[in-house]
Amino acid sequence: MARNLILSGGPFHDFDATSAALAEVLAEVGVESDITEDIAGALGEPSEHQLITVNALRWRMGLDRFADLRGTWGFSLPAQARTTLLDHLDRGGGLLCMHAASICFDDWQGWPRVLGGCWTWPKSHHPPLGWTSVRVHGSHPIVEGLRDFSVVDEVYSDLDVLPDVRPLASAEGQPLVWARPVRRGRVVYDALGHDTRSYDNEIHRTLLQRAAQWVLKNPV
């Protein structure tokens, strides 16, 4: 059984619920998850997990409109934590990044190059939470044979996405899911997952299970 470390926590989302839902989805394909909100502590030394998942909203909150939250949730990723993530990929480990991961770690210039893109204030945005139609693209093992689906979620829009990123799923013309090799490891970003309703959709659950298997280099 593969071990997964879910890095969780932050404002504006029920991360306790979504991290638990994600752990349940991955357990169905033999991935056992540990969940922590102590991101700096968990990445303070080399990880023994084969998979690391970022399901969190942890960033500096430099914008004036979030000044009242800065003392509670403002976060800078320590140098050792960055090294741990990069070493994990160098050893061939997998990285699964959900929803607000594109907003995380904005004090680390290397994070967008790992993830494949990032949220950029004030350009990036999302329409109100609601039903959206997700289109599935291509023949990548993560999405091959899956049909389009509808889900209640947020559609992150106008992210800064690296030129080599090829979306595996999109909504409203915005790339939502992509997969890429990074160093000796693999990374998947899934911009869906605002709340647990996103994890109730069977096609999305299958996509996530395949994503975990792909980054772990297991048969999909």
PDB file of N, CA and C in Angstrom, residues 127 132-135 137 155-159 161 167 169-178:
ATOM      1  N   PRO A 127     -15.424  32.541 -11.166  1.00  0.00           N
ATOM      2  CA  PRO A 127     -16.844  32.879 -11.046  1.00  0.00           C
ATOM      3  C   PRO A 127     -17.406  32.254  -9.780  1.00  0.00           C
ATOM      4  N   THR A 132     -20.798  23.452 -13.117  1.00  0.00           N
ATOM      5  CA  THR A 132     -19.987  23.708 -14.302  1.00  0.00           C
ATOM      6  C   THR A 132     -19.816  22.411 -15.074  1.00  0.00           C
ATOM      7  N   SER A 133     -19.710  22.534 -16.386  1.00  0.00           N
ATOM      8  CA  SER A 133     -19.499  21.379 -17.255  1.00  0.00           C
ATOM      9  C   SER A 133     -18.009  21.235 -17.535  1.00  0.00           C
ATOM     10  N   VAL A 134     -17.478  20.074 -17.215  1.00  0.00           N
ATOM     11  CA  VAL A 134     -16.050  19.802 -17.381  1.00  0.00           C
ATOM     12  C   VAL A 134     -15.853  18.947 -18.623  1.00  0.00           C
ATOM     13  N   ARG A 135     -14.982  19.411 -19.530  1.00  0.00           N
ATOM     14  CA  ARG A 135     -14.644  18.666 -20.734  1.00  0.00           C
ATOM     15  C   ARG A 135     -13.341  17.918 -20.516  1.00  0.00           C
ATOM     16  N   HIS A 137     -10.079  15.855 -22.156  1.00  0.00           N
ATOM     17  CA  HIS A 137      -9.309  15.963 -23.395  1.00  0.00           C
ATOM     18  C   HIS A 137      -8.272  14.849 -23.520  1.00  0.00           C
ATOM     19  N   VAL A 155     -14.404  27.472 -10.929  1.00  0.00           N
ATOM     20  CA  VAL A 155     -13.547  27.369 -12.109  1.00  0.00           C
ATOM     21  C   VAL A 155     -12.461  28.434 -12.009  1.00  0.00           C
ATOM     22  N   TYR A 156     -11.278  28.026 -11.585  1.00  0.00           N
ATOM     23  CA  TYR A 156     -10.168  28.971 -11.511  1.00  0.00           C
ATOM     24  C   TYR A 156      -9.836  29.441 -12.933  1.00  0.00           C
ATOM     25  N   SER A 157      -9.755  30.752 -13.099  1.00  0.00           N
ATOM     26  CA  SER A 157      -9.654  31.348 -14.426  1.00  0.00           C
ATOM     27  C   SER A 157      -8.454  32.278 -14.523  1.00  0.00           C
ATOM     28  N   ASP A 158      -7.881  32.320 -15.726  1.00  0.00           N
ATOM     29  CA  ASP A 158      -6.754  33.200 -16.036  1.00  0.00           C
ATOM     30  C   ASP A 158      -5.560  32.956 -15.117  1.00  0.00           C
ATOM     31  N   LEU A 159      -5.286  31.697 -14.841  1.00  0.00           N
ATOM     32  CA  LEU A 159      -4.031  31.357 -14.177  1.00  0.00           C
ATOM     33  C   LEU A 159      -2.878  31.598 -15.140  1.00  0.00           C
ATOM     34  N   VAL A 161      -0.156  29.832 -16.757  1.00  0.00           N
ATOM     35  CA  VAL A 161       0.144  28.430 -17.014  1.00  0.00           C
ATOM     36  C   VAL A 161       1.366  28.340 -17.922  1.00  0.00           C
ATOM     37  N   PRO A 167      -3.731  20.649 -21.112  1.00  0.00           N
ATOM     38  CA  PRO A 167      -4.822  20.302 -20.190  1.00  0.00           C
ATOM     39  C   PRO A 167      -5.439  18.952 -20.506  1.00  0.00           C
ATOM     40  N   ALA A 169      -8.307  18.283 -18.722  1.00  0.00           N
ATOM     41  CA  ALA A 169      -9.709  18.647 -18.533  1.00  0.00           C
ATOM     42  C   ALA A 169      -9.796  20.158 -18.442  1.00  0.00           C
ATOM     43  N   SER A 170     -10.934  20.698 -18.872  1.00  0.00           N
ATOM     44  CA  SER A 170     -11.122  22.148 -18.853  1.00  0.00           C
ATOM     45  C   SER A 170     -12.594  22.456 -18.641  1.00  0.00           C
ATOM     46  N   ALA A 171     -12.859  23.710 -18.276  1.00  0.00           N
ATOM     47  CA  ALA A 171     -14.231  24.211 -18.151  1.00  0.00           C
ATOM     48  C   ALA A 171     -14.231  25.687 -18.505  1.00  0.00           C
ATOM     49  N   GLU A 172     -15.215  26.090 -19.253  1.00  0.00           N
ATOM     50  CA  GLU A 172     -15.346  27.491 -19.661  1.00  0.00           C
ATOM     51  C   GLU A 172     -14.059  27.999 -20.317  1.00  0.00           C
ATOM     52  N   GLY A 173     -13.395  27.100 -21.054  1.00  0.00           N
ATOM     53  CA  GLY A 173     -12.172  27.474 -21.745  1.00  0.00           C
ATOM     54  C   GLY A 173     -10.948  27.572 -20.858  1.00  0.00           C
ATOM     55  N   GLN A 174     -11.062  27.206 -19.589  1.00  0.00           N
ATOM     56  CA  GLN A 174      -9.950  27.307 -18.645  1.00  0.00           C
ATOM     57  C   GLN A 174      -9.367  25.919 -18.363  1.00  0.00           C
ATOM     58  N   PRO A 175      -8.037  25.764 -18.426  1.00  0.00           N
ATOM     59  CA  PRO A 175      -7.432  24.474 -18.083  1.00  0.00           C
ATOM     60  C   PRO A 175      -7.621  24.168 -16.605  1.00  0.00           C
ATOM     61  N   LEU A 176      -8.108  22.969 -16.308  1.00  0.00           N
ATOM     62  CA  LEU A 176      -8.387  22.590 -14.922  1.00  0.00           C
ATOM     63  C   LEU A 176      -7.481  21.485 -14.409  1.00  0.00           C
ATOM     64  N   VAL A 177      -7.107  20.556 -15.272  1.00  0.00           N
ATOM     65  CA  VAL A 177      -6.308  19.410 -14.848  1.00  0.00           C
ATOM     66  C   VAL A 177      -5.164  19.228 -15.835  1.00  0.00           C
ATOM     67  N   TRP A 178      -3.955  19.029 -15.285  1.00  0.00           N
ATOM     68  CA  TRP A 178      -2.838  18.673 -16.151  1.00  0.00           C
ATOM     69  C   TRP A 178      -1.874  17.758 -15.399  1.00  0.00           C
TER      70      TRP A 178
END
